[in-house]
PDB file of C-alpha atoms in Angstrom:
ATOM      1  CA  ALA A   1     309.630 -69.247  22.614  1.00 87.00           C
ATOM      2  CA  GLN A   2     305.843 -68.863  23.353  1.00 87.00           C
ATOM      3  CA  ARG A   3     305.501 -72.347  25.012  1.00 91.00           C
ATOM      4  CA  ALA A   4     308.611 -71.779  27.072  1.00 88.00           C
ATOM      5  CA  ARG A   5     307.261 -68.531  28.255  1.00 89.00           C
ATOM      6  CA  GLU A   6     303.782 -69.928  29.045  1.00 88.00           C
ATOM      7  CA  ALA A   7     305.701 -72.808  31.039  1.00 89.00           C
ATOM      8  CA  GLY A   8     307.498 -70.153  33.057  1.00 89.00           C
ATOM      9  CA  GLN A   9     310.871 -70.919  31.327  1.00 88.00           C
ATOM     10  CA  LEU A  10     311.632 -67.296  30.630  1.00 91.00           C
ATOM     11  CA  GLU A  11     315.490 -67.627  30.121  1.00 91.00           C
ATOM     12  CA  LEU A  12     314.759 -70.406  27.670  1.00 92.00           C
ATOM     13  CA  ALA A  13     312.284 -68.292  25.829  1.00 92.00           C
ATOM     14  CA  LYS A  14     314.759 -65.412  25.592  1.00 92.00           C
ATOM     15  CA  LYS A  15     317.382 -67.786  24.259  1.00 93.00           C
ATOM     16  CA  LYS A  16     315.014 -69.077  21.548  1.00 91.00           C
ATOM     17  CA  LEU A  17     314.246 -65.630  20.435  1.00 91.00           C
ATOM     18  CA  ALA A  18     317.894 -64.733  20.387  1.00 92.00           C
ATOM     19  CA  ALA A  19     318.696 -67.740  18.339  1.00 92.00           C
ATOM     20  CA  LEU A  20     316.627 -66.551  15.301  1.00 91.00           C
ATOM     21  CA  PRO A  21     318.252 -64.868  12.299  1.00 92.00           C
ATOM     22  CA  ALA A  22     319.046 -61.266  12.486  1.00 90.00           C
ATOM     23  CA  THR A  23     316.657 -60.580   9.720  1.00 89.00           C
ATOM     24  CA  VAL A  24     313.535 -61.529  11.742  1.00 92.00           C
ATOM     25  CA  GLN A  25     314.560 -59.993  15.107  1.00 89.00           C
ATOM     26  CA  ARG A  26     312.467 -56.933  14.350  1.00 91.00           C
ATOM     27  CA  HIS A  27     309.417 -58.759  12.949  1.00 94.00           C
ATOM     28  CA  PRO A  28     306.128 -57.825  14.919  1.00 94.00           C
ATOM     29  CA  ILE A  29     305.655 -61.409  16.100  1.00 95.00           C
ATOM     30  CA  VAL A  30     309.100 -61.750  17.480  1.00 94.00           C
ATOM     31  CA  LEU A  31     309.018 -58.266  19.270  1.00 95.00           C
ATOM     32  CA  THR A  32     305.640 -59.009  20.615  1.00 95.00           C
ATOM     33  CA  GLU A  33     306.978 -62.204  22.146  1.00 95.00           C
ATOM     34  CA  ARG A  34     309.937 -60.300  23.502  1.00 95.00           C
ATOM     35  CA  ALA A  35     307.490 -57.846  25.127  1.00 96.00           C
ATOM     36  CA  ARG A  36     305.336 -60.666  26.597  1.00 96.00           C
ATOM     37  CA  ILE A  37     308.514 -62.442  28.050  1.00 95.00           C
ATOM     38  CA  GLU A  38     309.592 -59.059  29.691  1.00 95.00           C
ATOM     39  CA  LEU A  39     305.926 -58.686  30.950  1.00 95.00           C
ATOM     40  CA  ALA A  40     306.072 -62.105  32.506  1.00 95.00           C
ATOM     41  CA  ALA A  41     309.408 -61.356  34.182  1.00 95.00           C
ATOM     42  CA  GLY A  42     307.863 -58.094  35.626  1.00 95.00           C
ATOM     43  CA  ASN A  43     310.419 -55.899  33.558  1.00 95.00           C
ATOM     44  CA  TRP A  44     307.912 -53.111  32.992  1.00 97.00           C
ATOM     45  CA  ASN A  45     310.538 -50.495  32.161  1.00 97.00           C
ATOM     46  CA  GLU A  46     312.049 -52.814  29.511  1.00 97.00           C
ATOM     47  CA  VAL A  47     308.589 -53.300  27.881  1.00 96.00           C
ATOM     48  CA  VAL A  48     308.020 -49.496  27.744  1.00 97.00           C
ATOM     49  CA  ARG A  49     311.574 -49.071  26.269  1.00 97.00           C
ATOM     50  CA  LEU A  50     311.263 -51.745  23.600  1.00 96.00           C
ATOM     51  CA  ALA A  51     307.769 -51.019  22.707  1.00 97.00           C
ATOM     52  CA  SER A  52     308.273 -47.198  22.494  1.00 96.00           C
ATOM     53  CA  LEU A  53     311.571 -47.590  20.541  1.00 96.00           C
ATOM     54  CA  GLU A  54     310.046 -49.999  17.961  1.00 95.00           C
ATOM     55  CA  ARG A  55     306.700 -48.303  17.594  1.00 96.00           C
ATOM     56  CA  ARG A  56     308.496 -44.984  16.734  1.00 95.00           C
ATOM     57  CA  THR A  57     311.104 -46.700  14.585  1.00 94.00           C
ATOM     58  CA  GLN A  58     308.670 -48.619  12.587  1.00 94.00           C
ATOM     59  CA  ARG A  59     305.907 -46.102  12.641  1.00 94.00           C
ATOM     60  CA  ASP A  60     303.394 -48.747  13.741  1.00 94.00           C
ATOM     61  CA  SER A  61     300.787 -47.759  16.492  1.00 93.00           C
ATOM     62  CA  LEU A  62     299.571 -51.252  16.633  1.00 93.00           C
ATOM     63  CA  LEU A  63     302.866 -52.824  17.518  1.00 95.00           C
ATOM     64  CA  MET A  64     303.063 -54.107  21.011  1.00 96.00           C
ATOM     65  CA  GLY A  65     300.198 -51.982  21.850  1.00 97.00           C
ATOM     66  CA  HIS A  66     298.515 -54.114  24.459  1.00 97.00           C
ATOM     67  CA  GLU A  67     301.832 -54.992  25.978  1.00 97.00           C
ATOM     68  CA  LEU A  68     302.768 -51.253  26.205  1.00 98.00           C
ATOM     69  CA  VAL A  69     299.426 -50.555  27.943  1.00 97.00           C
ATOM     70  CA  GLU A  70     299.957 -53.278  30.453  1.00 97.00           C
ATOM     71  CA  ALA A  71     303.345 -52.077  31.367  1.00 98.00           C
ATOM     72  CA  CYS A  72     302.348 -48.493  31.706  1.00 97.00           C
ATOM     73  CA  GLU A  73     299.514 -49.500  33.945  1.00 96.00           C
ATOM     74  CA  LYS A  74     302.015 -51.443  36.117  1.00 96.00           C
ATOM     75  CA  LEU A  75     304.205 -48.423  36.276  1.00 97.00           C
ATOM     76  CA  ASN A  76     301.276 -46.234  37.196  1.00 95.00           C
ATOM     77  CA  ARG A  77     301.715 -44.203  33.931  1.00 96.00           C
ATOM     78  CA  THR A  78     297.948 -43.807  33.316  1.00 94.00           C
ATOM     79  CA  ARG A  79     298.316 -40.965  30.684  1.00 94.00           C
ATOM     80  CA  ASP A  80     300.624 -43.097  28.588  1.00 96.00           C
ATOM     81  CA  ALA A  81     298.529 -46.257  28.914  1.00 96.00           C
ATOM     82  CA  SER A  82     295.407 -44.117  27.846  1.00 95.00           C
ATOM     83  CA  VAL A  83     297.118 -42.491  24.870  1.00 95.00           C
ATOM     84  CA  THR A  84     298.406 -45.735  23.605  1.00 96.00           C
ATOM     85  CA  ALA A  85     294.974 -47.525  23.842  1.00 97.00           C
ATOM     86  CA  VAL A  86     293.532 -44.638  21.757  1.00 96.00           C
ATOM     87  CA  GLU A  87     296.407 -44.812  19.200  1.00 96.00           C
ATOM     88  CA  VAL A  88     295.706 -48.756  18.803  1.00 97.00           C
ATOM     89  CA  TRP A  89     292.053 -48.069  18.534  1.00 96.00           C
ATOM     90  CA  ALA A  90     292.374 -45.328  15.967  1.00 95.00           C
ATOM     91  CA  VAL A  91     294.257 -47.575  13.587  1.00 95.00           C
ATOM     92  CA  ALA A  92     292.265 -50.625  14.153  1.00 96.00           C
ATOM     93  CA  PRO A  93     288.469 -50.313  14.962  1.00 95.00           C
ATOM     94  CA  VAL A  94     288.379 -53.992  15.888  1.00 96.00           C
ATOM     95  CA  GLU A  95     290.155 -52.948  19.103  1.00 96.00           C
ATOM     96  CA  GLU A  96     287.031 -50.905  20.429  1.00 94.00           C
ATOM     97  CA  ASN A  97     286.089 -53.013  23.165  1.00 93.00           C
ATOM     98  CA  TRP A  98     289.606 -53.625  24.431  1.00 96.00           C
ATOM     99  CA  ALA A  99     290.362 -49.858  24.273  1.00 96.00           C
ATOM    100  CA  MET A 100     287.174 -48.734  25.996  1.00 92.00           C
ATOM    101  CA  GLU A 101     287.846 -51.286  28.742  1.00 93.00           C
ATOM    102  CA  VAL A 102     291.259 -49.867  29.263  1.00 95.00           C
ATOM    103  CA  LEU A 103     289.809 -46.133  29.130  1.00 94.00           C
ATOM    104  CA  ARG A 104     287.127 -46.898  31.642  1.00 89.00           C
ATOM    105  CA  ARG A 105     289.568 -48.613  33.845  1.00 92.00           C
ATOM    106  CA  LEU A 106     291.870 -45.668  34.015  1.00 93.00           C
ATOM    107  CA  ALA A 107     289.146 -42.976  33.848  1.00 88.00           C
ATOM    108  CA  HIS A 108     289.058 -42.544  37.683  1.00 84.00           C
ATOM    109  CA  LEU A 109     292.751 -42.034  37.606  1.00 88.00           C
ATOM    110  CA  ASP A 110     293.178 -39.659  34.495  1.00 84.00           C
ATOM    111  CA  LEU A 111     289.934 -39.124  32.587  1.00 82.00           C
ATOM    112  CA  HIS A 112     291.501 -36.129  30.506  1.00 87.00           C
ATOM    113  CA  ALA A 113     294.098 -38.267  28.819  1.00 87.00           C
ATOM    114  CA  GLY A 114     291.719 -40.754  27.348  1.00 87.00           C
ATOM    115  CA  ARG A 115     289.038 -38.234  26.553  1.00 90.00           C
ATOM    116  CA  ASP A 116     291.547 -35.593  24.884  1.00 92.00           C
ATOM    117  CA  GLY A 117     293.053 -38.479  22.925  1.00 91.00           C
ATOM    118  CA  LEU A 118     289.723 -39.691  21.670  1.00 93.00           C
ATOM    119  CA  ARG A 119     288.737 -36.059  20.868  1.00 94.00           C
ATOM    120  CA  ARG A 120     291.730 -35.794  18.799  1.00 95.00           C
ATOM    121  CA  ALA A 121     291.151 -39.248  16.955  1.00 95.00           C
ATOM    122  CA  PHE A 122     287.526 -38.324  16.354  1.00 94.00           C
ATOM    123  CA  ALA A 123     288.377 -35.014  15.033  1.00 94.00           C
ATOM    124  CA  ARG A 124     290.629 -36.778  12.448  1.00 94.00           C
ATOM    125  CA  GLU A 125     287.997 -39.251  11.463  1.00 93.00           C
ATOM    126  CA  PRO A 126     284.533 -37.761  12.196  1.00 91.00           C
ATOM    127  CA  ARG A 127     282.812 -40.650  10.328  1.00 89.00           C
ATOM    128  CA  ARG A 128     283.961 -43.192  12.877  1.00 91.00           C
ATOM    129  CA  GLY A 129     280.954 -44.113  14.916  1.00 88.00           C
ATOM    130  CA  ASP A 130     283.018 -46.282  17.219  1.00 91.00           C
ATOM    131  CA  LEU A 131     285.157 -43.408  18.265  1.00 93.00           C
ATOM    132  CA  ALA A 132     282.106 -41.205  18.720  1.00 91.00           C
ATOM    133  CA  ARG A 133     280.519 -43.756  21.041  1.00 89.00           C
ATOM    134  CA  GLY A 134     283.738 -43.981  23.010  1.00 91.00           C
ATOM    135  CA  LEU A 135     284.036 -40.170  23.338  1.00 93.00           C
ATOM    136  CA  ALA A 136     280.398 -39.941  24.110  1.00 90.00           C
ATOM    137  CA  ALA A 137     280.958 -42.499  26.974  1.00 87.00           C
ATOM    138  CA  LEU A 138     283.989 -40.730  28.300  1.00 90.00           C
ATOM    139  CA  GLU A 139     282.133 -37.189  28.123  1.00 89.00           C
ATOM    140  CA  CYS A 140     279.216 -38.743  30.038  1.00 85.00           C
ATOM    141  CA  THR A 141     281.726 -40.254  32.610  1.00 84.00           C
ATOM    142  CA  ALA A 142     282.923 -36.530  33.117  1.00 86.00           C
ATOM    143  CA  GLY A 143     279.223 -35.532  33.753  1.00 84.00           C
ATOM    144  CA  ASP A 144     279.060 -33.756  30.420  1.00 85.00           C
ATOM    145  CA  LEU A 145     276.142 -35.322  29.011  1.00 84.00           C
ATOM    146  CA  PRO A 146     275.342 -32.432  26.537  1.00 88.00           C
ATOM    147  CA  ALA A 147     278.850 -32.888  25.161  1.00 89.00           C
ATOM    148  CA  ALA A 148     278.225 -36.592  24.580  1.00 85.00           C
ATOM    149  CA  LEU A 149     275.024 -35.976  22.692  1.00 86.00           C
ATOM    150  CA  ARG A 150     276.720 -33.163  20.466  1.00 90.00           C
ATOM    151  CA  VAL A 151     279.338 -35.976  19.605  1.00 89.00           C
ATOM    152  CA  LEU A 152     276.683 -38.357  18.730  1.00 85.00           C
ATOM    153  CA  ARG A 153     274.608 -35.813  16.856  1.00 84.00           C
ATOM    154  CA  SER A 154     277.695 -34.949  14.774  1.00 86.00           C
ATOM    155  CA  VAL A 155     278.356 -38.452  13.656  1.00 83.00           C
ATOM    156  CA  GLU A 156     274.658 -39.151  12.916  1.00 77.00           C
ATOM    157  CA  ALA A 157     274.627 -36.152  10.691  1.00 73.00           C
ATOM    158  CA  LEU A 158     276.715 -38.161   8.274  1.00 69.00           C
ATOM    159  CA  ASP A 159     274.505 -41.348   8.791  1.00 67.00           C
ATOM    160  CA  ARG A 160     270.764 -41.861   8.669  1.00 66.00           C
ATOM    161  CA  GLY A 161     268.887 -41.572  11.841  1.00 59.00           C
ATOM    162  CA  PRO A 162     269.753 -41.347  15.534  1.00 60.00           C
ATOM    163  CA  ARG A 163     271.173 -45.073  15.791  1.00 72.00           C
ATOM    164  CA  HIS A 164     274.352 -43.931  17.740  1.00 70.00           C
ATOM    165  CA  ARG A 165     272.171 -42.037  20.308  1.00 70.00           C
ATOM    166  CA  TRP A 166     269.955 -44.993  20.768  1.00 67.00           C
ATOM    167  CA  ALA A 167     272.770 -47.426  21.068  1.00 74.00           C
ATOM    168  CA  PHE A 168     274.282 -45.104  23.573  1.00 72.00           C
ATOM    169  CA  ALA A 169     271.184 -44.744  25.703  1.00 72.00           C
ATOM    170  CA  GLU A 170     270.837 -48.630  25.795  1.00 73.00           C
ATOM    171  CA  THR A 171     274.478 -48.749  27.052  1.00 70.00           C
ATOM    172  CA  LEU A 172     273.597 -46.287  29.776  1.00 68.00           C
ATOM    173  CA  LEU A 173     270.582 -48.431  30.654  1.00 65.00           C
ATOM    174  CA  GLN A 174     272.582 -51.512  31.083  1.00 70.00           C
ATOM    175  CA  LEU A 175     274.878 -49.764  33.685  1.00 62.00           C
ATOM    176  CA  ALA A 176     271.740 -49.641  35.927  1.00 54.00           C
ATOM    177  CA  THR A 177     272.586 -46.503  37.912  1.00 54.00           C
ATOM    178  CA  ALA A 178     270.233 -43.692  38.631  1.00 51.00           C
ATOM    179  CA  ARG A 179     272.618 -41.132  36.977  1.00 56.00           C
ATOM    180  CA  ASP A 180     272.921 -43.311  33.852  1.00 55.00           C
ATOM    181  CA  SER A 181     269.298 -43.970  33.531  1.00 53.00           C
ATOM    182  CA  SER A 182     268.481 -40.429  33.621  1.00 61.00           C
ATOM    183  CA  GLY A 183     271.111 -39.801  31.014  1.00 56.00           C
ATOM    184  CA  ALA A 184     269.564 -42.475  28.986  1.00 54.00           C
ATOM    185  CA  ALA A 185     266.093 -40.845  29.266  1.00 58.00           C
ATOM    186  CA  GLU A 186     267.710 -37.520  28.260  1.00 65.00           C
ATOM    187  CA  THR A 187     269.523 -39.317  25.243  1.00 59.00           C
ATOM    188  CA  TYR A 188     266.118 -40.806  24.168  1.00 52.00           C
ATOM    189  CA  ALA A 189     264.324 -37.453  24.471  1.00 56.00           C
ATOM    190  CA  ASP A 190     267.050 -35.697  22.470  1.00 61.00           C
TER     191      ASP A 190
END
């Protein structure tokens, strides 16, 4: 089915998946491929319907997360896309880079959804440095450097030393804007 989808033969891909035994129709690999076929066909609403239903039914925040975010973005549902990216990241720290890319991309449309979602995720897991860095980045994007530093200090209280603040300052310097450079200087001085 994947090869058929990649070759642009979407109907064939759907038939191959439909031919699978009923016992595997709700397996994550099969569902993800179904979502990818619908994405390739431009059926964004079907991806949202399928992913939302199965994620809720199976109580699995990772299931079709990437596909759901893509469909929500295509439908201009930025809040849903941001919330889903945070949900995926909260259960899979390895998704930090992907989720931050999504949240940065959507920040100019709806900064509050991503920031509020990260605040909730970080409140549930205050030891997660990855969530702290992400929240600090969004706080800084919102123009609230003191809030960003508070978040980083709170996670550093549980660790040794200011490594999160230093890494955050380095990230700000890499962005190479005057605002970010002054933010990095304030972070180093903190």
